[in-house]
Amino acid sequence: MDRIYLDHSATTPVSQEVLQAMMPCFTEVYGNGSSQHSHGRDAAKLIDIARKQVADAIGAKSSEIYFTGGGTESDNWVVRGVVEAYKTKGNHIITTAIEHPALNKTLDELIRSHGIEVTKLGVDKEGFISLEELKSAIRPTTILVTVMTANNEIGTYQDIAAIGKIAHDNKVLFHTDAVQAICSFGINVVEQNVDFLSLSAHKFYGPKGIGVLYRKNGIKLGKHITGGEQERSMRAGTHNTAGIVGLGKAIEIAVRDRDANNKHLSELRDYFVSEVESKIPNVYYNGTKGNNRMPSIANFSFEFIEGESILLRLDLAGISVSSGSACSSGSLEPSHCLLATGLPIELAHGSLRFSFGINNTKDQVDYVVESLITIIDSLRQLSPLFAMKDGGTFNV
Ligand code: PLP
């Protein structure tokens, strides 16, 4: 069997339709979108079309869409830009304990460099924040509430509209990192009370290194990159025309195919979850099993063994998955997200994220489950914790 990719939350392959849309930008439409001549105008036209595709996908206006170098950049820009633009109003930001490092680490850095104050809301065992806690956390000096739409490790989807309403009722701006969410959930920035929103094309079958920051018109934000006049002088630098065109096409397709993809993904995920839970003992599903979750993610903790060891054995069996988020792989720290849900540290160490994509099949799931059964059993035979679980001793 060909290698099986179950790490779509880390990144997705570029779809054929997207690739086709991008190709002319490398060969025919190579002008600089800021140039005055026809080569430049041809590129600018494609950039305008992509801007509209993004705006239409999230219920925004084209003038509210800014192209960036990806989700990390959009998250950085919004928090740094709000701190800069609202420093006379206050220095307090509310976020959650389960944000992506793109947000988390940027806030930590701003605490050190700018003395900002950050409240990190906890989550319950399914990964949801409490709206009551959010309300009580707001201070007169609060300048931003930033809560991710859907979590990259467990897929929990927050009540974005309600969070945005609480922020607005208290005259506070609201940003959401929707990098993982756009494939799975309809987003309407007006109806959901969103002032800023981050996206990244490589999470929805578009190219890497291109993203979006949505900013509601009329809201102040510090400039991000100075230089030329691109992106209304807020984010200078020659446009990545191919990336922008790919992102526009990819988001159009993501919205067009969302219902069909969600059906396929949730069927695969549900089948996988029931197979794992019925065939492997001492396994825990992380996150929520309710409706408010991404259909593409299943996160499990396998008791008595390390997620990293399972990942490496799966890799040898031709299967790619992730332990924690890809961004923190390489570190032996357990996932901050799983710990925030109250999962004991040993179980957090034994966790794996399986994230399905539109090209995965039921046959692949069968092969993954078979491989998992063998691998988990063999690793547990080597595990002192497993040997001692019923009061036995481990003989070296
Ligand atoms: N935010 C979330 C929720 C993510 O999952 C990721 C990527 O894993 C990012 C931000 C960073 O996006 P990018 O890889 O485009 O920088």
mmCIF file of C-alpha atoms and ligand atoms in Angstrom:
data_model
loop_
_atom_site.group_PDB
_atom_site.id
_atom_site.type_symbol
_atom_site.label_atom_id
_atom_site.label_comp_id
_atom_site.label_asym_id
_atom_site.label_seq_id
_atom_site.Cartn_x
_atom_site.Cartn_y
_atom_site.Cartn_z
ATOM 1 C CA MET A 1 0.000 0.000 0.000
ATOM 2 C CA ASP A 2 1.220 3.568 -0.727
ATOM 3 C CA ARG A 3 2.217 5.704 2.216
ATOM 4 C CA ILE A 4 -0.761 6.997 4.166
ATOM 5 C CA TYR A 5 -0.909 10.638 5.169
ATOM 6 C CA LEU A 6 -2.951 11.381 8.285
ATOM 7 C CA ASP A 7 -1.458 14.729 9.189
ATOM 8 C CA HIS A 8 -3.700 17.180 7.346
ATOM 9 C CA SER A 9 -3.847 19.536 10.315
ATOM 10 C CA ALA A 10 -0.102 20.058 9.893
ATOM 11 C CA THR A 11 -0.491 20.731 6.195
ATOM 12 C CA THR A 12 -2.426 19.575 3.134
ATOM 13 C CA PRO A 13 -1.298 18.754 -0.408
ATOM 14 C CA VAL A 14 -2.046 21.416 -3.036
ATOM 15 C CA SER A 15 -5.101 20.306 -4.983
ATOM 16 C CA GLN A 16 -4.964 19.892 -8.769
ATOM 17 C CA GLU A 17 -7.503 22.680 -9.321
ATOM 18 C CA VAL A 18 -5.421 25.040 -7.189
ATOM 19 C CA LEU A 19 -2.216 24.062 -8.955
ATOM 20 C CA GLN A 20 -3.827 24.678 -12.351
ATOM 21 C CA ALA A 21 -4.924 28.135 -11.236
ATOM 22 C CA MET A 22 -1.421 28.973 -9.992
ATOM 23 C CA MET A 23 0.624 27.729 -12.955
ATOM 24 C CA PRO A 24 0.173 30.750 -15.263
ATOM 25 C CA CYS A 25 1.571 33.010 -12.519
ATOM 26 C CA PHE A 26 4.974 31.346 -12.881
ATOM 27 C CA THR A 27 5.105 31.572 -16.653
ATOM 28 C CA GLU A 28 2.706 34.031 -18.335
ATOM 29 C CA VAL A 29 1.427 36.400 -15.662
ATOM 30 C CA TYR A 30 4.788 37.136 -14.074
ATOM 31 C CA GLY A 31 4.474 40.926 -13.822
ATOM 32 C CA ASN A 32 4.771 42.720 -10.500
ATOM 33 C CA GLY A 33 1.246 43.472 -9.287
ATOM 34 C CA SER A 34 2.325 47.014 -8.341
ATOM 35 C CA SER A 35 3.731 47.909 -11.789
ATOM 36 C CA GLN A 36 1.812 50.391 -13.952
ATOM 37 C CA HIS A 37 2.189 48.554 -17.285
ATOM 38 C CA SER A 38 -0.001 45.805 -18.667
ATOM 39 C CA HIS A 39 2.159 42.969 -17.287
ATOM 40 C CA GLY A 40 1.676 44.464 -13.833
ATOM 41 C CA ARG A 41 -2.026 45.104 -14.383
ATOM 42 C CA ASP A 42 -2.549 41.468 -15.409
ATOM 43 C CA ALA A 43 -1.058 40.312 -12.104
ATOM 44 C CA ALA A 44 -3.017 42.946 -10.158
ATOM 45 C CA LYS A 45 -6.253 41.673 -11.733
ATOM 46 C CA LEU A 46 -5.550 38.132 -10.494
ATOM 47 C CA ILE A 47 -4.733 39.471 -7.022
ATOM 48 C CA ASP A 48 -8.035 41.399 -6.978
ATOM 49 C CA ILE A 49 -9.958 38.266 -7.955
ATOM 50 C CA ALA A 50 -8.300 36.300 -5.134
ATOM 51 C CA ARG A 51 -9.028 39.074 -2.644
ATOM 52 C CA LYS A 52 -12.693 38.901 -3.588
ATOM 53 C CA GLN A 53 -12.694 35.083 -3.346
ATOM 54 C CA VAL A 54 -11.415 35.363 0.230
ATOM 55 C CA ALA A 55 -13.823 38.161 1.130
ATOM 56 C CA ASP A 56 -16.792 36.189 -0.243
ATOM 57 C CA ALA A 57 -15.734 33.079 1.700
ATOM 58 C CA ILE A 58 -15.909 34.852 5.064
ATOM 59 C CA GLY A 59 -18.632 37.463 4.473
ATOM 60 C CA ALA A 60 -16.167 40.371 4.295
ATOM 61 C CA LYS A 61 -15.357 43.142 1.815
ATOM 62 C CA SER A 62 -12.304 42.973 -0.460
ATOM 63 C CA SER A 63 -10.948 46.131 1.182
ATOM 64 C CA GLU A 64 -10.796 44.243 4.490
ATOM 65 C CA ILE A 65 -8.500 41.439 3.239
ATOM 66 C CA TYR A 66 -4.701 41.664 3.655
ATOM 67 C CA PHE A 67 -2.398 38.999 2.242
ATOM 68 C CA THR A 68 0.400 37.821 4.555
ATOM 69 C CA GLY A 69 3.044 35.107 4.602
ATOM 70 C CA GLY A 70 0.804 32.642 6.511
ATOM 71 C CA GLY A 71 -1.084 32.061 9.729
ATOM 72 C CA THR A 72 1.879 32.760 12.007
ATOM 73 C CA GLU A 73 2.431 36.136 10.408
ATOM 74 C CA SER A 74 -1.256 37.073 10.601
ATOM 75 C CA ASP A 75 -1.377 36.177 14.302
ATOM 76 C CA ASN A 76 1.812 38.132 14.989
ATOM 77 C CA TRP A 77 0.585 41.150 13.081
ATOM 78 C CA VAL A 78 -2.761 41.370 14.800
ATOM 79 C CA VAL A 79 -1.518 41.211 18.384
ATOM 80 C CA ARG A 80 1.514 43.417 17.799
ATOM 81 C CA GLY A 81 -0.555 45.837 15.711
ATOM 82 C CA VAL A 82 -3.337 46.110 18.314
ATOM 83 C CA VAL A 83 -0.833 46.640 21.153
ATOM 84 C CA GLU A 84 0.749 49.433 19.118
ATOM 85 C CA ALA A 85 -2.490 51.096 17.998
ATOM 86 C CA TYR A 86 -4.319 50.951 21.338
ATOM 87 C CA LYS A 87 -1.505 51.635 23.802
ATOM 88 C CA THR A 88 -3.280 54.722 25.148
ATOM 89 C CA LYS A 89 -6.438 52.694 25.821
ATOM 90 C CA GLY A 90 -4.831 49.808 27.729
ATOM 91 C CA ASN A 91 -2.426 46.908 27.820
ATOM 92 C CA HIS A 92 -4.543 43.878 28.686
ATOM 93 C CA ILE A 93 -5.263 40.993 26.295
ATOM 94 C CA ILE A 94 -7.501 37.980 26.915
ATOM 95 C CA THR A 95 -6.723 34.683 25.235
ATOM 96 C CA THR A 96 -6.974 30.961 25.970
ATOM 97 C CA ALA A 97 -4.628 28.322 27.308
ATOM 98 C CA ILE A 98 -4.917 26.297 24.074
ATOM 99 C CA GLU A 99 -3.881 28.792 21.382
ATOM 100 C CA HIS A 100 -1.313 27.900 18.747
ATOM 101 C CA PRO A 101 2.280 28.985 19.542
ATOM 102 C CA ALA A 102 1.965 31.615 16.789
ATOM 103 C CA LEU A 103 -0.294 33.462 19.204
ATOM 104 C CA ASN A 104 0.884 32.177 22.555
ATOM 105 C CA LYS A 105 4.562 32.848 22.082
ATOM 106 C CA THR A 106 3.919 36.251 20.532
ATOM 107 C CA LEU A 107 1.920 37.248 23.607
ATOM 108 C CA ASP A 108 4.667 35.916 25.899
ATOM 109 C CA GLU A 109 7.155 38.027 23.987
ATOM 110 C CA LEU A 110 4.935 41.129 24.300
ATOM 111 C CA ILE A 111 4.668 40.573 28.055
ATOM 112 C CA ARG A 112 8.479 40.777 28.225
ATOM 113 C CA SER A 113 9.052 43.544 25.712
ATOM 114 C CA HIS A 114 5.987 45.792 26.178
ATOM 115 C CA GLY A 115 4.780 44.945 29.674
ATOM 116 C CA ILE A 116 1.365 43.869 28.405
ATOM 117 C CA GLU A 117 -0.851 41.838 30.700
ATOM 118 C CA VAL A 118 -2.396 38.615 29.448
ATOM 119 C CA THR A 119 -5.238 36.544 30.896
ATOM 120 C CA LYS A 120 -5.219 32.974 29.559
ATOM 121 C CA LEU A 121 -8.680 31.474 29.962
ATOM 122 C CA GLY A 122 -8.706 27.816 30.921
ATOM 123 C CA VAL A 123 -10.770 25.209 29.084
ATOM 124 C CA ASP A 124 -12.943 22.321 30.236
ATOM 125 C CA LYS A 125 -12.063 18.709 29.498
ATOM 126 C CA GLU A 126 -13.542 18.940 26.004
ATOM 127 C CA GLY A 127 -11.558 22.085 25.221
ATOM 128 C CA PHE A 128 -14.278 24.751 25.556
ATOM 129 C CA ILE A 129 -13.754 28.096 27.281
ATOM 130 C CA SER A 130 -16.379 29.420 29.689
ATOM 131 C CA LEU A 131 -18.248 32.510 28.468
ATOM 132 C CA GLU A 132 -18.822 33.542 32.080
ATOM 133 C CA GLU A 133 -15.074 33.460 32.758
ATOM 134 C CA LEU A 134 -14.509 35.515 29.640
ATOM 135 C CA LYS A 135 -16.990 38.156 30.863
ATOM 136 C CA SER A 136 -15.345 38.366 34.279
ATOM 137 C CA ALA A 137 -11.855 38.608 32.776
ATOM 138 C CA ILE A 138 -12.631 41.826 30.877
ATOM 139 C CA ARG A 139 -11.091 44.953 32.438
ATOM 140 C CA PRO A 140 -11.312 48.656 31.514
ATOM 141 C CA THR A 141 -7.796 48.250 30.076
ATOM 142 C CA THR A 142 -8.630 45.221 27.886
ATOM 143 C CA ILE A 143 -7.802 45.968 24.254
ATOM 144 C CA LEU A 144 -8.248 42.550 22.618
ATOM 145 C CA VAL A 145 -9.922 39.185 23.058
ATOM 146 C CA THR A 146 -8.247 36.526 20.907
ATOM 147 C CA VAL A 147 -9.729 33.017 20.842
ATOM 148 C CA MET A 148 -9.017 30.436 18.155
ATOM 149 C CA THR A 149 -12.026 29.260 16.137
ATOM 150 C CA ALA A 150 -11.085 25.559 16.138
ATOM 151 C CA ASN A 151 -8.191 23.947 17.947
ATOM 152 C CA ASN A 152 -5.382 22.394 15.918
ATOM 153 C CA GLU A 153 -4.816 19.440 18.268
ATOM 154 C CA ILE A 154 -8.271 18.317 19.329
ATOM 155 C CA GLY A 155 -10.499 20.169 16.863
ATOM 156 C CA THR A 156 -12.807 21.770 19.456
ATOM 157 C CA TYR A 157 -14.840 24.588 17.873
ATOM 158 C CA GLN A 158 -15.644 27.565 20.133
ATOM 159 C CA ASP A 159 -18.835 29.619 20.050
ATOM 160 C CA ILE A 160 -17.215 32.416 18.099
ATOM 161 C CA ALA A 161 -20.340 34.554 17.653
ATOM 162 C CA ALA A 162 -21.034 34.543 21.403
ATOM 163 C CA ILE A 163 -17.400 35.351 22.252
ATOM 164 C CA GLY A 164 -17.389 38.216 19.736
ATOM 165 C CA LYS A 165 -20.648 39.561 21.179
ATOM 166 C CA ILE A 166 -19.247 39.595 24.716
ATOM 167 C CA ALA A 167 -16.148 41.426 23.477
ATOM 168 C CA HIS A 168 -18.228 43.986 21.581
ATOM 169 C CA ASP A 169 -20.740 44.520 24.418
ATOM 170 C CA ASN A 170 -17.686 45.537 26.439
ATOM 171 C CA LYS A 171 -16.202 47.652 23.636
ATOM 172 C CA VAL A 172 -13.275 45.290 23.172
ATOM 173 C CA LEU A 173 -11.924 44.084 19.815
ATOM 174 C CA PHE A 174 -12.155 40.411 18.869
ATOM 175 C CA HIS A 175 -9.634 38.363 16.878
ATOM 176 C CA THR A 176 -9.999 34.708 15.968
ATOM 177 C CA ASP A 177 -7.359 32.380 14.533
ATOM 178 C CA ALA A 178 -9.437 30.449 11.995
ATOM 179 C CA VAL A 179 -6.428 28.745 10.422
ATOM 180 C CA GLN A 180 -7.766 25.234 11.141
ATOM 181 C CA ALA A 181 -11.445 26.048 10.977
ATOM 182 C CA ILE A 182 -12.246 27.336 7.510
ATOM 183 C CA CYS A 183 -12.448 23.890 5.876
ATOM 184 C CA SER A 184 -14.938 22.610 8.436
ATOM 185 C CA PHE A 185 -17.141 25.540 9.452
ATOM 186 C CA GLY A 186 -18.984 28.375 7.762
ATOM 187 C CA ILE A 187 -17.490 31.699 8.790
ATOM 188 C CA ASN A 188 -19.215 35.050 8.548
ATOM 189 C CA VAL A 189 -17.218 37.819 10.149
ATOM 190 C CA VAL A 190 -20.213 40.151 10.374
ATOM 191 C CA GLU A 191 -22.651 37.675 11.892
ATOM 192 C CA GLN A 192 -19.952 36.284 14.208
ATOM 193 C CA ASN A 193 -18.811 39.699 15.490
ATOM 194 C CA VAL A 194 -15.229 39.255 14.305
ATOM 195 C CA ASP A 195 -12.875 42.253 13.936
ATOM 196 C CA PHE A 196 -9.736 40.364 12.918
ATOM 197 C CA LEU A 197 -9.314 36.842 11.539
ATOM 198 C CA SER A 198 -6.269 34.785 10.501
ATOM 199 C CA LEU A 199 -6.136 32.204 7.696
ATOM 200 C CA SER A 200 -3.431 30.099 6.067
ATOM 201 C CA ALA A 201 -3.747 28.536 2.601
ATOM 202 C CA HIS A 202 -1.761 25.359 3.255
ATOM 203 C CA LYS A 203 -4.396 24.128 5.687
ATOM 204 C CA PHE A 204 -7.044 24.053 2.942
ATOM 205 C CA TYR A 205 -5.261 22.478 -0.020
ATOM 206 C CA GLY A 206 -3.539 25.697 -1.056
ATOM 207 C CA PRO A 207 0.174 26.553 -1.141
ATOM 208 C CA LYS A 208 2.432 27.119 1.870
ATOM 209 C CA GLY A 209 3.725 30.548 2.863
ATOM 210 C CA ILE A 210 0.605 32.556 2.080
ATOM 211 C CA GLY A 211 -2.106 33.662 4.475
ATOM 212 C CA VAL A 212 -4.684 36.314 5.216
ATOM 213 C CA LEU A 213 -5.428 38.801 7.908
ATOM 214 C CA TYR A 214 -8.998 40.093 7.786
ATOM 215 C CA ARG A 215 -9.389 43.503 9.439
ATOM 216 C CA LYS A 216 -12.806 45.079 9.731
ATOM 217 C CA ASN A 217 -12.800 48.444 7.969
ATOM 218 C CA GLY A 218 -12.371 51.428 10.270
ATOM 219 C CA ILE A 219 -10.518 49.565 13.012
ATOM 220 C CA LYS A 220 -7.049 50.798 13.891
ATOM 221 C CA LEU A 221 -4.072 48.456 13.534
ATOM 222 C CA GLY A 222 -0.335 49.168 13.572
ATOM 223 C CA LYS A 223 1.484 48.766 10.242
ATOM 224 C CA HIS A 224 3.199 45.436 9.936
ATOM 225 C CA ILE A 225 5.959 45.667 7.330
ATOM 226 C CA THR A 226 7.100 49.026 6.011
ATOM 227 C CA GLY A 227 8.386 49.591 2.501
ATOM 228 C CA GLY A 228 6.292 49.823 -0.664
ATOM 229 C CA GLU A 229 2.610 50.626 -0.914
ATOM 230 C CA GLN A 230 1.378 47.028 -1.158
ATOM 231 C CA GLU A 231 -1.610 45.985 0.943
ATOM 232 C CA ARG A 232 -2.642 49.604 1.462
ATOM 233 C CA SER A 233 0.829 50.359 2.896
ATOM 234 C CA MET A 234 0.142 48.076 5.868
ATOM 235 C CA ARG A 235 2.207 45.077 4.727
ATOM 236 C CA ALA A 236 4.852 46.010 2.194
ATOM 237 C CA GLY A 237 6.616 43.616 -0.155
ATOM 238 C CA THR A 238 6.075 42.421 -3.715
ATOM 239 C CA HIS A 239 2.942 40.345 -3.908
ATOM 240 C CA ASN A 240 3.334 36.570 -4.003
ATOM 241 C CA THR A 241 0.994 36.389 -6.989
ATOM 242 C CA ALA A 242 1.057 32.602 -7.419
ATOM 243 C CA GLY A 243 0.469 32.059 -3.702
ATOM 244 C CA ILE A 244 -2.336 34.607 -3.586
ATOM 245 C CA VAL A 245 -4.044 33.105 -6.637
ATOM 246 C CA GLY A 246 -3.688 29.623 -5.125
ATOM 247 C CA LEU A 247 -5.116 30.795 -1.812
ATOM 248 C CA GLY A 248 -8.098 32.444 -3.529
ATOM 249 C CA LYS A 249 -8.891 29.329 -5.531
ATOM 250 C CA ALA A 250 -8.372 27.043 -2.533
ATOM 251 C CA ILE A 251 -10.738 28.981 -0.292
ATOM 252 C CA GLU A 252 -13.390 29.084 -3.012
ATOM 253 C CA ILE A 253 -13.158 25.288 -3.325
ATOM 254 C CA ALA A 254 -13.112 24.796 0.461
ATOM 255 C CA VAL A 255 -16.426 26.634 0.760
ATOM 256 C CA ARG A 256 -17.919 24.985 -2.345
ATOM 257 C CA ASP A 257 -17.070 21.448 -1.203
ATOM 258 C CA ARG A 258 -17.394 21.924 2.536
ATOM 259 C CA ASP A 259 -20.561 19.902 3.111
ATOM 260 C CA ALA A 260 -19.468 16.949 0.970
ATOM 261 C CA ASN A 261 -15.981 16.946 2.511
ATOM 262 C CA ASN A 262 -17.353 17.179 6.046
ATOM 263 C CA LYS A 263 -19.588 14.184 5.392
ATOM 264 C CA HIS A 264 -16.703 12.088 4.051
ATOM 265 C CA LEU A 265 -14.331 13.147 6.839
ATOM 266 C CA SER A 266 -16.750 12.613 9.689
ATOM 267 C CA GLU A 267 -17.632 9.140 8.375
ATOM 268 C CA LEU A 268 -13.935 8.206 8.231
ATOM 269 C CA ARG A 269 -13.228 9.746 11.628
ATOM 270 C CA ASP A 270 -16.194 8.031 13.289
ATOM 271 C CA TYR A 271 -15.226 4.670 11.780
ATOM 272 C CA PHE A 272 -11.620 5.108 12.913
ATOM 273 C CA VAL A 273 -12.649 6.147 16.435
ATOM 274 C CA SER A 274 -14.995 3.198 16.872
ATOM 275 C CA GLU A 275 -12.392 0.753 15.543
ATOM 276 C CA VAL A 276 -9.660 2.086 17.838
ATOM 277 C CA GLU A 277 -11.903 2.197 20.901
ATOM 278 C CA SER A 278 -13.255 -1.304 20.349
ATOM 279 C CA LYS A 279 -9.965 -2.989 19.408
ATOM 280 C CA ILE A 280 -7.304 -1.309 21.567
ATOM 281 C CA PRO A 281 -7.562 -1.320 25.383
ATOM 282 C CA ASN A 282 -6.589 1.604 27.627
ATOM 283 C CA VAL A 283 -7.124 4.288 25.037
ATOM 284 C CA TYR A 284 -8.667 7.731 25.673
ATOM 285 C CA TYR A 285 -10.262 10.052 23.140
ATOM 286 C CA ASN A 286 -9.192 13.671 23.663
ATOM 287 C CA GLY A 287 -11.535 16.560 22.949
ATOM 288 C CA THR A 288 -15.275 16.599 22.454
ATOM 289 C CA LYS A 289 -17.490 14.030 20.782
ATOM 290 C CA GLY A 290 -20.263 16.582 20.333
ATOM 291 C CA ASN A 291 -21.083 18.475 17.147
ATOM 292 C CA ASN A 292 -18.744 21.379 17.838
ATOM 293 C CA ARG A 293 -15.559 19.763 16.570
ATOM 294 C CA MET A 294 -13.677 19.497 13.310
ATOM 295 C CA PRO A 295 -14.650 16.329 11.422
ATOM 296 C CA SER A 296 -11.053 15.705 10.371
ATOM 297 C CA ILE A 297 -9.314 15.240 13.743
ATOM 298 C CA ALA A 298 -9.159 12.300 16.152
ATOM 299 C CA ASN A 299 -6.763 12.716 19.064
ATOM 300 C CA PHE A 300 -6.076 9.698 21.279
ATOM 301 C CA SER A 301 -3.949 8.975 24.330
ATOM 302 C CA PHE A 302 -2.552 5.451 24.509
ATOM 303 C CA GLU A 303 -1.861 4.579 28.117
ATOM 304 C CA PHE A 304 1.569 3.292 29.265
ATOM 305 C CA ILE A 305 3.509 4.307 26.137
ATOM 306 C CA GLU A 306 4.947 7.417 24.483
ATOM 307 C CA GLY A 307 3.253 9.073 21.518
ATOM 308 C CA GLU A 308 6.657 9.645 19.907
ATOM 309 C CA SER A 309 7.439 5.914 19.911
ATOM 310 C CA ILE A 310 4.114 5.084 18.306
ATOM 311 C CA LEU A 311 4.656 7.833 15.739
ATOM 312 C CA LEU A 312 8.057 6.427 14.745
ATOM 313 C CA ARG A 313 6.728 2.875 14.436
ATOM 314 C CA LEU A 314 3.774 4.097 12.380
ATOM 315 C CA ASP A 315 6.197 5.975 10.169
ATOM 316 C CA LEU A 316 8.101 2.717 9.556
ATOM 317 C CA ALA A 317 4.766 1.130 8.640
ATOM 318 C CA GLY A 318 4.219 3.887 6.066
ATOM 319 C CA ILE A 319 1.804 6.049 8.050
ATOM 320 C CA SER A 320 2.330 9.736 8.867
ATOM 321 C CA VAL A 321 0.640 11.154 11.966
ATOM 322 C CA SER A 322 1.524 13.768 14.553
ATOM 323 C CA SER A 323 2.195 13.775 18.265
ATOM 324 C CA GLY A 324 0.955 17.089 19.632
ATOM 325 C CA SER A 325 1.117 19.895 17.100
ATOM 326 C CA ALA A 326 3.789 19.654 14.390
ATOM 327 C CA CYS A 327 5.159 22.979 15.563
ATOM 328 C CA SER A 328 6.088 21.558 18.939
ATOM 329 C CA SER A 329 7.330 18.215 17.669
ATOM 330 C CA GLY A 330 11.024 17.884 18.311
ATOM 331 C CA SER A 331 10.341 19.107 21.829
ATOM 332 C CA LEU A 332 9.715 16.554 24.543
ATOM 333 C CA GLU A 333 7.247 18.849 26.297
ATOM 334 C CA PRO A 334 3.763 17.353 26.476
ATOM 335 C CA SER A 335 1.075 19.278 24.620
ATOM 336 C CA HIS A 336 0.022 22.483 26.435
ATOM 337 C CA CYS A 337 -3.431 22.016 24.937
ATOM 338 C CA LEU A 338 -3.974 18.517 26.317
ATOM 339 C CA LEU A 339 -2.641 19.536 29.722
ATOM 340 C CA ALA A 340 -5.065 22.490 29.702
ATOM 341 C CA THR A 341 -7.960 20.050 29.267
ATOM 342 C CA GLY A 342 -6.873 18.438 32.536
ATOM 343 C CA LEU A 343 -5.317 15.347 30.958
ATOM 344 C CA PRO A 344 -2.691 13.817 33.293
ATOM 345 C CA ILE A 345 0.860 14.365 32.079
ATOM 346 C CA GLU A 346 1.497 10.630 31.440
ATOM 347 C CA LEU A 347 -1.511 10.448 29.137
ATOM 348 C CA ALA A 348 -0.540 13.697 27.415
ATOM 349 C CA HIS A 349 2.825 12.068 26.656
ATOM 350 C CA GLY A 350 1.035 9.114 25.099
ATOM 351 C CA SER A 351 -1.079 11.143 22.673
ATOM 352 C CA LEU A 352 -1.302 11.153 18.895
ATOM 353 C CA ARG A 353 -3.255 13.314 16.489
ATOM 354 C CA PHE A 354 -4.718 11.624 13.411
ATOM 355 C CA SER A 355 -5.966 14.236 10.966
ATOM 356 C CA PHE A 356 -7.834 13.022 7.911
ATOM 357 C CA GLY A 357 -8.023 14.584 4.473
ATOM 358 C CA ILE A 358 -10.341 14.450 1.524
ATOM 359 C CA ASN A 359 -8.292 11.752 -0.245
ATOM 360 C CA ASN A 360 -8.148 9.279 2.647
ATOM 361 C CA THR A 361 -10.172 6.085 2.307
ATOM 362 C CA LYS A 362 -11.797 3.471 4.532
ATOM 363 C CA ASP A 363 -9.220 0.878 3.358
ATOM 364 C CA GLN A 364 -6.468 3.147 4.608
ATOM 365 C CA VAL A 365 -8.222 3.436 7.973
ATOM 366 C CA ASP A 366 -8.363 -0.371 8.183
ATOM 367 C CA TYR A 367 -4.629 -0.613 7.530
ATOM 368 C CA VAL A 368 -3.877 2.108 10.107
ATOM 369 C CA VAL A 369 -5.986 0.351 12.765
ATOM 370 C CA GLU A 370 -4.317 -3.013 12.068
ATOM 371 C CA SER A 371 -0.879 -1.406 12.312
ATOM 372 C CA LEU A 372 -1.829 0.427 15.491
ATOM 373 C CA ILE A 373 -3.023 -2.763 17.180
ATOM 374 C CA THR A 374 0.320 -4.478 16.502
ATOM 375 C CA ILE A 375 2.463 -1.462 17.379
ATOM 376 C CA ILE A 376 0.644 -0.590 20.604
ATOM 377 C CA ASP A 377 0.788 -4.192 21.751
ATOM 378 C CA SER A 378 4.492 -4.518 21.018
ATOM 379 C CA LEU A 379 5.384 -1.188 22.690
ATOM 380 C CA ARG A 380 3.356 -2.107 25.751
ATOM 381 C CA GLN A 381 5.272 -5.365 26.063
ATOM 382 C CA LEU A 382 8.401 -3.209 26.432
ATOM 383 C CA SER A 383 6.821 -0.700 28.804
ATOM 384 C CA PRO A 384 7.666 -0.899 32.528
ATOM 385 C CA LEU A 385 4.515 1.087 33.274
ATOM 386 C CA PHE A 386 2.405 -1.503 31.487
ATOM 387 C CA ALA A 387 4.158 -4.378 33.277
ATOM 388 C CA MET A 388 3.484 -2.753 36.642
ATOM 389 C CA LYS A 389 -0.108 -1.716 35.991
ATOM 390 C CA ASP A 390 -1.712 -4.576 37.892
ATOM 391 C CA GLY A 391 0.806 -4.478 40.730
ATOM 392 C CA GLY A 392 3.353 -6.643 38.886
ATOM 393 C CA THR A 393 7.079 -5.942 38.669
ATOM 394 C CA PHE A 394 9.206 -5.204 35.650
ATOM 395 C CA ASN A 395 12.258 -7.423 35.221
ATOM 396 C CA VAL A 396 15.015 -5.845 33.198
HETATM 397 N N1 PLP B 1 -2.703 28.846 13.896
HETATM 398 C C1 PLP B 1 -3.111 27.571 13.935
HETATM 399 C C2 PLP B 1 -4.360 27.222 14.701
HETATM 400 C C3 PLP B 1 -2.393 26.583 13.269
HETATM 401 O O1 PLP B 1 -2.807 25.305 13.326
HETATM 402 C C4 PLP B 1 -1.227 26.941 12.559
HETATM 403 C C5 PLP B 1 -0.392 25.913 11.892
HETATM 404 O O2 PLP B 1 -0.280 24.786 12.354
HETATM 405 C C6 PLP B 1 -0.856 28.291 12.542
HETATM 406 C C7 PLP B 1 -1.609 29.212 13.219
HETATM 407 C C8 PLP B 1 0.363 28.744 11.794
HETATM 408 O O3 PLP B 1 0.080 28.847 10.426
HETATM 409 P P1 PLP B 1 1.280 28.844 9.358
HETATM 410 O O4 PLP B 1 1.805 27.471 9.308
HETATM 411 O O5 PLP B 1 0.629 29.263 8.087
HETATM 412 O O6 PLP B 1 2.276 29.856 9.805
#
